[in-house]
PDB file of C-alpha atoms in Angstrom:
ATOM      1  CA  GLU A1200      11.367  -4.197 -16.653  1.00  0.00           C
ATOM      2  CA  ALA A1201       8.581  -6.589 -15.670  1.00  0.00           C
ATOM      3  CA  GLY A1202       5.607  -5.013 -13.963  1.00  0.00           C
ATOM      4  CA  VAL A1203       3.678  -5.988 -10.856  1.00  0.00           C
ATOM      5  CA  ALA A1204       2.159  -9.443 -11.295  1.00  0.00           C
ATOM      6  CA  GLN A1205      -1.071 -10.562  -9.671  1.00  0.00           C
ATOM      7  CA  SER A1206      -3.044 -13.776  -9.695  1.00  0.00           C
ATOM      8  CA  PRO A1207      -5.675 -14.904 -10.159  1.00  0.00           C
ATOM      9  CA  ARG A1208      -7.168 -12.207 -12.393  1.00  0.00           C
ATOM     10  CA  TYR A1209     -10.734 -13.196 -11.581  1.00  0.00           C
ATOM     11  CA  LYS A1210     -12.332 -15.110  -8.742  1.00  0.00           C
ATOM     12  CA  ILE A1211     -15.949 -15.943  -7.967  1.00  0.00           C
ATOM     13  CA  ILE A1212     -16.824 -17.382  -4.565  1.00  0.00           C
ATOM     14  CA  GLU A1213     -19.845 -17.713  -2.323  1.00  0.00           C
ATOM     15  CA  LYS A1214     -20.177 -15.746   0.877  1.00  0.00           C
ATOM     16  CA  ARG A1215     -18.479 -17.269   3.901  1.00  0.00           C
ATOM     17  CA  GLN A1216     -15.885 -18.972   1.701  1.00  0.00           C
ATOM     18  CA  SER A1217     -12.185 -18.144   1.837  1.00  0.00           C
ATOM     19  CA  VAL A1218     -10.027 -16.665  -0.918  1.00  0.00           C
ATOM     20  CA  ALA A1219      -6.384 -15.714  -1.368  1.00  0.00           C
ATOM     21  CA  PHE A1220      -4.682 -13.365  -3.783  1.00  0.00           C
ATOM     22  CA  TRP A1221      -1.026 -13.308  -4.729  1.00  0.00           C
ATOM     23  CA  CYS A1222       1.234 -10.426  -5.733  1.00  0.00           C
ATOM     24  CA  ASN A1223       4.777 -10.333  -7.061  1.00  0.00           C
ATOM     25  CA  PRO A1224       6.139  -6.760  -7.011  1.00  0.00           C
ATOM     26  CA  ILE A1225       8.691  -5.211  -9.325  1.00  0.00           C
ATOM     27  CA  SER A1226      12.130  -6.577  -8.547  1.00  0.00           C
ATOM     28  CA  GLY A1227      13.901  -4.493  -5.916  1.00  0.00           C
ATOM     29  CA  HIS A1228      10.814  -2.584  -4.782  1.00  0.00           C
ATOM     30  CA  ALA A1229      10.860  -2.628  -0.998  1.00  0.00           C
ATOM     31  CA  THR A1230       7.425  -1.105  -0.446  1.00  0.00           C
ATOM     32  CA  LEU A1231       4.293  -3.078  -1.305  1.00  0.00           C
ATOM     33  CA  TYR A1232       0.660  -2.019  -1.036  1.00  0.00           C
ATOM     34  CA  TRP A1233      -2.709  -3.739  -1.251  1.00  0.00           C
ATOM     35  CA  TYR A1234      -5.701  -1.614  -2.270  1.00  0.00           C
ATOM     36  CA  GLN A1235      -9.395  -2.390  -2.518  1.00  0.00           C
ATOM     37  CA  GLN A1236     -11.287  -0.724  -5.366  1.00  0.00           C
ATOM     38  CA  ILE A1237     -15.061  -1.017  -5.229  1.00  0.00           C
ATOM     39  CA  LEU A1238     -16.874  -0.380  -8.513  1.00  0.00           C
ATOM     40  CA  GLY A1239     -17.189   3.341  -9.200  1.00  0.00           C
ATOM     41  CA  GLN A1240     -14.749   4.342  -6.452  1.00  0.00           C
ATOM     42  CA  GLY A1241     -11.066   5.120  -6.184  1.00  0.00           C
ATOM     43  CA  PRO A1242      -8.680   2.579  -4.656  1.00  0.00           C
ATOM     44  CA  LYS A1243      -8.558   2.469  -0.867  1.00  0.00           C
ATOM     45  CA  LEU A1244      -5.405   1.362   0.920  1.00  0.00           C
ATOM     46  CA  LEU A1245      -5.748  -1.846   2.935  1.00  0.00           C
ATOM     47  CA  ILE A1246      -2.168  -2.505   4.001  1.00  0.00           C
ATOM     48  CA  GLN A1247       1.365  -1.278   3.330  1.00  0.00           C
ATOM     49  CA  PHE A1248       4.553  -3.299   3.767  1.00  0.00           C
ATOM     50  CA  GLN A1249       8.131  -2.057   3.948  1.00  0.00           C
ATOM     51  CA  ASN A1250      10.216  -5.137   3.149  1.00  0.00           C
ATOM     52  CA  ASN A1251       8.396  -7.768   5.229  1.00  0.00           C
ATOM     53  CA  GLY A1252       7.206  -5.442   7.986  1.00  0.00           C
ATOM     54  CA  VAL A1253       3.762  -3.817   8.176  1.00  0.00           C
ATOM     55  CA  VAL A1254       3.853  -0.008   8.003  1.00  0.00           C
ATOM     56  CA  ASP A1255       0.119   0.751   7.894  1.00  0.00           C
ATOM     57  CA  ASP A1256      -2.827  -1.624   8.272  1.00  0.00           C
ATOM     58  CA  SER A1257      -5.229   0.842   9.840  1.00  0.00           C
ATOM     59  CA  GLN A1258      -7.919   0.261   7.198  1.00  0.00           C
ATOM     60  CA  LEU A1259      -7.596  -3.517   7.003  1.00  0.00           C
ATOM     61  CA  PRO A1260     -10.680  -5.311   8.432  1.00  0.00           C
ATOM     62  CA  LYS A1261      -8.598  -7.557  10.608  1.00  0.00           C
ATOM     63  CA  ASP A1262     -11.459  -9.794  11.670  1.00  0.00           C
ATOM     64  CA  ARG A1263     -11.584 -11.248   8.168  1.00  0.00           C
ATOM     65  CA  PHE A1264      -8.621  -9.939   6.161  1.00  0.00           C
ATOM     66  CA  SER A1265      -4.995 -10.925   6.600  1.00  0.00           C
ATOM     67  CA  ALA A1266      -1.876 -10.299   4.600  1.00  0.00           C
ATOM     68  CA  GLU A1267       1.722 -11.351   4.713  1.00  0.00           C
ATOM     69  CA  ARG A1268       4.887 -10.647   2.830  1.00  0.00           C
ATOM     70  CA  LEU A1269       7.392 -13.402   3.352  1.00  0.00           C
ATOM     71  CA  LYS A1270      11.059 -12.646   2.701  1.00  0.00           C
ATOM     72  CA  GLY A1271      10.155  -9.109   1.647  1.00  0.00           C
ATOM     73  CA  VAL A1272       9.185 -10.094  -1.898  1.00  0.00           C
ATOM     74  CA  ASP A1273       5.861 -11.784  -2.775  1.00  0.00           C
ATOM     75  CA  SER A1274       2.735 -11.070  -0.802  1.00  0.00           C
ATOM     76  CA  THR A1275      -0.599 -12.772  -0.245  1.00  0.00           C
ATOM     77  CA  LEU A1276      -3.890 -11.221   0.846  1.00  0.00           C
ATOM     78  CA  LYS A1277      -6.526 -13.509   2.337  1.00  0.00           C
ATOM     79  CA  ILE A1278     -10.195 -13.032   3.103  1.00  0.00           C
ATOM     80  CA  GLN A1279     -11.864 -15.476   5.493  1.00  0.00           C
ATOM     81  CA  PRO A1280     -14.856 -15.563   5.552  1.00  0.00           C
ATOM     82  CA  ALA A1281     -15.890 -13.428   2.591  1.00  0.00           C
ATOM     83  CA  LYS A1282     -18.926 -11.143   2.659  1.00  0.00           C
ATOM     84  CA  LEU A1283     -20.973  -9.779  -0.232  1.00  0.00           C
ATOM     85  CA  GLU A1284     -19.494  -6.309   0.328  1.00  0.00           C
ATOM     86  CA  ASP A1285     -15.996  -7.669  -0.344  1.00  0.00           C
ATOM     87  CA  SER A1286     -16.808  -7.793  -4.062  1.00  0.00           C
ATOM     88  CA  ALA A1287     -14.193  -5.467  -5.547  1.00  0.00           C
ATOM     89  CA  VAL A1288     -10.938  -5.327  -7.457  1.00  0.00           C
ATOM     90  CA  TYR A1289      -7.900  -5.951  -5.262  1.00  0.00           C
ATOM     91  CA  LEU A1290      -4.882  -4.052  -6.517  1.00  0.00           C
ATOM     92  CA  CYS A1291      -1.292  -4.608  -5.563  1.00  0.00           C
ATOM     93  CA  ALA A1292       1.266  -1.834  -6.028  1.00  0.00           C
ATOM     94  CA  SER A1293       4.979  -1.505  -5.354  1.00  0.00           C
ATOM     95  CA  ARG A1294       7.378   1.358  -4.973  1.00  0.00           C
ATOM     96  CA  LEU A1295      11.103   1.975  -4.757  1.00  0.00           C
ATOM     97  CA  PRO A1296      11.648   4.351  -1.821  1.00  0.00           C
ATOM     98  CA  PRO A1297      12.573   7.000  -1.147  1.00  0.00           C
ATOM     99  CA  GLY A1298      10.233   9.000  -3.347  1.00  0.00           C
ATOM    100  CA  GLY A1299       9.155   7.437  -6.618  1.00  0.00           C
ATOM    101  CA  ALA A1300       5.783   6.530  -7.956  1.00  0.00           C
ATOM    102  CA  GLN A1301       3.693   3.508  -7.099  1.00  0.00           C
ATOM    103  CA  PHE A1302       3.316   0.984  -9.896  1.00  0.00           C
ATOM    104  CA  PHE A1303       0.116  -1.019  -9.955  1.00  0.00           C
ATOM    105  CA  GLY A1304      -0.646  -4.558 -11.052  1.00  0.00           C
ATOM    106  CA  PRO A1305      -3.718  -5.411 -13.145  1.00  0.00           C
ATOM    107  CA  GLY A1306      -5.741  -6.398 -10.084  1.00  0.00           C
ATOM    108  CA  THR A1307      -7.831  -9.388  -9.059  1.00  0.00           C
ATOM    109  CA  ARG A1308     -11.565  -8.975  -9.596  1.00  0.00           C
ATOM    110  CA  LEU A1309     -13.439 -10.723  -6.782  1.00  0.00           C
ATOM    111  CA  THR A1310     -17.150 -11.469  -6.961  1.00  0.00           C
ATOM    112  CA  VAL A1311     -18.836 -12.763  -3.807  1.00  0.00           C
ATOM    113  CA  LEU A1312     -22.247 -14.356  -4.407  1.00  0.00           C
TER     114      LEU A1312
ATOM    115  CA  GLN B1243     -16.711  16.719   4.364  1.00  0.00           C
ATOM    116  CA  LYS B1244     -14.895  14.179   2.213  1.00  0.00           C
ATOM    117  CA  GLU B1245     -11.124  14.437   2.120  1.00  0.00           C
ATOM    118  CA  VAL B1246     -11.175  14.440  -1.699  1.00  0.00           C
ATOM    119  CA  GLU B1247     -14.037  15.396  -4.010  1.00  0.00           C
ATOM    120  CA  GLN B1248     -13.985  14.378  -7.661  1.00  0.00           C
ATOM    121  CA  ASP B1249     -16.900  14.503 -10.075  1.00  0.00           C
ATOM    122  CA  PRO B1250     -17.459  10.892 -11.155  1.00  0.00           C
ATOM    123  CA  GLY B1251     -18.907  11.890 -14.529  1.00  0.00           C
ATOM    124  CA  PRO B1252     -19.341  10.217 -16.919  1.00  0.00           C
ATOM    125  CA  LEU B1253     -17.883  12.851 -19.214  1.00  0.00           C
ATOM    126  CA  SER B1254     -18.238  12.436 -22.980  1.00  0.00           C
ATOM    127  CA  VAL B1255     -16.553  14.799 -25.459  1.00  0.00           C
ATOM    128  CA  PRO B1256     -15.754  14.765 -29.202  1.00  0.00           C
ATOM    129  CA  GLU B1257     -12.277  13.935 -30.440  1.00  0.00           C
ATOM    130  CA  GLY B1258      -9.995  16.960 -30.511  1.00  0.00           C
ATOM    131  CA  ALA B1259     -11.738  18.743 -27.630  1.00  0.00           C
ATOM    132  CA  ILE B1260      -9.937  20.131 -24.589  1.00  0.00           C
ATOM    133  CA  VAL B1261     -10.858  18.177 -21.471  1.00  0.00           C
ATOM    134  CA  SER B1262     -10.743  19.572 -17.965  1.00  0.00           C
ATOM    135  CA  LEU B1263     -10.802  17.226 -14.962  1.00  0.00           C
ATOM    136  CA  ASN B1264     -10.878  18.559 -11.429  1.00  0.00           C
ATOM    137  CA  CYS B1265     -10.506  17.606  -7.789  1.00  0.00           C
ATOM    138  CA  THR B1266     -10.885  19.542  -4.575  1.00  0.00           C
ATOM    139  CA  TYR B1267      -9.384  18.460  -1.285  1.00  0.00           C
ATOM    140  CA  SER B1268      -9.661  19.460   2.344  1.00  0.00           C
ATOM    141  CA  ASN B1269      -6.466  18.066   3.917  1.00  0.00           C
ATOM    142  CA  SER B1270      -3.819  20.796   4.169  1.00  0.00           C
ATOM    143  CA  ALA B1271      -1.186  18.135   4.783  1.00  0.00           C
ATOM    144  CA  PHE B1272      -1.400  16.902   1.202  1.00  0.00           C
ATOM    145  CA  GLN B1273       1.950  17.785  -0.335  1.00  0.00           C
ATOM    146  CA  TYR B1274       2.185  15.701  -3.478  1.00  0.00           C
ATOM    147  CA  PHE B1275      -0.406  15.733  -6.240  1.00  0.00           C
ATOM    148  CA  MET B1276      -0.889  13.099  -8.890  1.00  0.00           C
ATOM    149  CA  TRP B1277      -3.134  12.039 -11.704  1.00  0.00           C
ATOM    150  CA  TYR B1278      -3.537   8.396 -12.584  1.00  0.00           C
ATOM    151  CA  ARG B1279      -5.214   6.949 -15.657  1.00  0.00           C
ATOM    152  CA  GLN B1280      -7.044   3.634 -15.411  1.00  0.00           C
ATOM    153  CA  TYR B1281      -8.209   1.738 -18.451  1.00  0.00           C
ATOM    154  CA  SER B1282     -11.000  -0.792 -18.078  1.00  0.00           C
ATOM    155  CA  ARG B1283      -9.825  -3.958 -16.304  1.00  0.00           C
ATOM    156  CA  LYS B1284      -6.330  -2.552 -15.755  1.00  0.00           C
ATOM    157  CA  GLY B1285      -4.494  -1.096 -12.790  1.00  0.00           C
ATOM    158  CA  PRO B1286      -3.977   2.674 -12.476  1.00  0.00           C
ATOM    159  CA  GLU B1287      -0.926   4.130 -14.230  1.00  0.00           C
ATOM    160  CA  LEU B1288       0.755   7.370 -13.238  1.00  0.00           C
ATOM    161  CA  LEU B1289       0.242  10.274 -15.655  1.00  0.00           C
ATOM    162  CA  MET B1290       1.425  13.371 -13.822  1.00  0.00           C
ATOM    163  CA  TYR B1291       3.177  14.058 -10.511  1.00  0.00           C
ATOM    164  CA  THR B1292       3.830  17.443  -8.957  1.00  0.00           C
ATOM    165  CA  TYR B1293       4.416  18.938  -5.520  1.00  0.00           C
ATOM    166  CA  SER B1294       4.115  22.675  -6.074  1.00  0.00           C
ATOM    167  CA  SER B1295       1.429  25.135  -7.046  1.00  0.00           C
ATOM    168  CA  GLY B1296       1.385  26.094 -10.707  1.00  0.00           C
ATOM    169  CA  ASN B1297       1.324  24.228 -13.982  1.00  0.00           C
ATOM    170  CA  LYS B1298       3.268  21.213 -15.191  1.00  0.00           C
ATOM    171  CA  GLU B1299       3.084  20.182 -18.812  1.00  0.00           C
ATOM    172  CA  ASP B1300       3.811  16.827 -20.449  1.00  0.00           C
ATOM    173  CA  GLY B1301       2.856  16.573 -24.087  1.00  0.00           C
ATOM    174  CA  ARG B1302      -0.890  16.975 -24.405  1.00  0.00           C
ATOM    175  CA  PHE B1303      -1.376  16.852 -20.624  1.00  0.00           C
ATOM    176  CA  THR B1304      -1.144  19.775 -18.185  1.00  0.00           C
ATOM    177  CA  ALA B1305      -1.512  19.399 -14.435  1.00  0.00           C
ATOM    178  CA  GLN B1306      -2.467  22.475 -12.454  1.00  0.00           C
ATOM    179  CA  VAL B1307      -2.281  22.839  -8.680  1.00  0.00           C
ATOM    180  CA  ASP B1308      -3.699  25.676  -6.589  1.00  0.00           C
ATOM    181  CA  LYS B1309      -2.772  24.971  -2.989  1.00  0.00           C
ATOM    182  CA  SER B1310      -4.438  28.120  -1.665  1.00  0.00           C
ATOM    183  CA  SER B1311      -7.794  26.979  -3.047  1.00  0.00           C
ATOM    184  CA  LYS B1312      -7.070  23.261  -2.470  1.00  0.00           C
ATOM    185  CA  TYR B1313      -7.879  22.519  -6.073  1.00  0.00           C
ATOM    186  CA  ILE B1314      -6.099  20.491  -8.748  1.00  0.00           C
ATOM    187  CA  SER B1315      -6.889  20.055 -12.423  1.00  0.00           C
ATOM    188  CA  LEU B1316      -5.785  17.959 -15.362  1.00  0.00           C
ATOM    189  CA  PHE B1317      -6.171  19.341 -18.880  1.00  0.00           C
ATOM    190  CA  ILE B1318      -6.000  17.164 -21.957  1.00  0.00           C
ATOM    191  CA  ARG B1319      -5.477  18.953 -25.269  1.00  0.00           C
ATOM    192  CA  ASP B1320      -6.360  17.495 -28.656  1.00  0.00           C
ATOM    193  CA  SER B1321      -8.121  14.592 -26.965  1.00  0.00           C
ATOM    194  CA  GLN B1322      -7.959  11.201 -28.668  1.00  0.00           C
ATOM    195  CA  PRO B1323     -10.214   8.130 -28.416  1.00  0.00           C
ATOM    196  CA  SER B1324      -7.272   6.376 -26.726  1.00  0.00           C
ATOM    197  CA  ASP B1325      -7.646   8.867 -23.852  1.00  0.00           C
ATOM    198  CA  SER B1326     -10.958   7.207 -22.948  1.00  0.00           C
ATOM    199  CA  ALA B1327     -10.412   5.916 -19.413  1.00  0.00           C
ATOM    200  CA  THR B1328     -11.095   6.715 -15.776  1.00  0.00           C
ATOM    201  CA  TYR B1329      -8.908   9.499 -14.389  1.00  0.00           C
ATOM    202  CA  LEU B1330      -8.085   9.437 -10.698  1.00  0.00           C
ATOM    203  CA  CYS B1331      -6.610  12.294  -8.723  1.00  0.00           C
ATOM    204  CA  ALA B1332      -4.363  11.178  -5.878  1.00  0.00           C
ATOM    205  CA  PHE B1333      -2.545  12.799  -2.986  1.00  0.00           C
ATOM    206  CA  ILE B1334       0.280  11.979  -0.578  1.00  0.00           C
ATOM    207  CA  ILE B1335       0.834  13.488   2.840  1.00  0.00           C
ATOM    208  CA  GLN B1336       4.440  14.557   3.292  1.00  0.00           C
ATOM    209  CA  GLY B1337       6.283  11.963   5.321  1.00  0.00           C
ATOM    210  CA  ALA B1338       3.673   9.292   4.639  1.00  0.00           C
ATOM    211  CA  GLN B1339       3.801   6.939   1.706  1.00  0.00           C
ATOM    212  CA  LYS B1340       0.185   6.087   1.080  1.00  0.00           C
ATOM    213  CA  LEU B1341      -1.964   7.462  -1.706  1.00  0.00           C
ATOM    214  CA  VAL B1342      -5.393   8.956  -1.064  1.00  0.00           C
ATOM    215  CA  PHE B1343      -7.473   8.707  -4.214  1.00  0.00           C
ATOM    216  CA  GLY B1344     -10.460  10.587  -5.528  1.00  0.00           C
ATOM    217  CA  GLN B1345     -13.475   8.692  -6.798  1.00  0.00           C
ATOM    218  CA  GLY B1346     -12.336   8.869 -10.428  1.00  0.00           C
ATOM    219  CA  THR B1347     -13.907  10.536 -13.465  1.00  0.00           C
ATOM    220  CA  ARG B1348     -14.938   8.309 -16.334  1.00  0.00           C
ATOM    221  CA  LEU B1349     -14.035   9.985 -19.642  1.00  0.00           C
ATOM    222  CA  THR B1350     -15.095   8.957 -23.148  1.00  0.00           C
ATOM    223  CA  ILE B1351     -13.653  10.605 -26.271  1.00  0.00           C
ATOM    224  CA  ASN B1352     -15.945  10.082 -29.246  1.00  0.00           C
ATOM    225  CA  PRO B1353     -14.353   9.772 -32.724  1.00  0.00           C
TER     226      PRO B1353
END
């Protein structure tokens, strides 16, 4: 079974630029999550999708972050404009409800200069 | 008070030692308890998953939950260099689907 795929793996941008990350979950997994992991911290949930609907985006900084999940499969997370404090690893995870563990992708490491 | 407290380490032990990793939590609504392992430049992978107080064993790993004290532990027996990673405790509130993670403990097993 293929795992969660993410791209790009690394991205370096300057502050105020825009960036987008892509995630392809495990086939058949209806629930998809985006997490932000700052160096030395645990992952923090940004947004959760159930199929293509948003379940929880309470910790998403909506003034600069947006995410979508078209057709309930792939998802993109966008930051516009980026700030220095957005430097982090962005992890995508998927899950097959009900119950079941979340499976994580390798993450995209973002550096904002 | 933080919802989850986990000693960030780093923790360095010799090969073959027993390792104890711990988390405390304050949210009584946490019903599911997990440990994830994260190697450098990789995503977290699930190690152990339990929902009741007591011990759960899987090979060299034992997860322990004490709901009355709001305390969970992960024990690694006969530790190997390949166990060197960051270990994250994680929790789920019953009825919700999101994970709340601890800060992670960085562990190094020295050959």
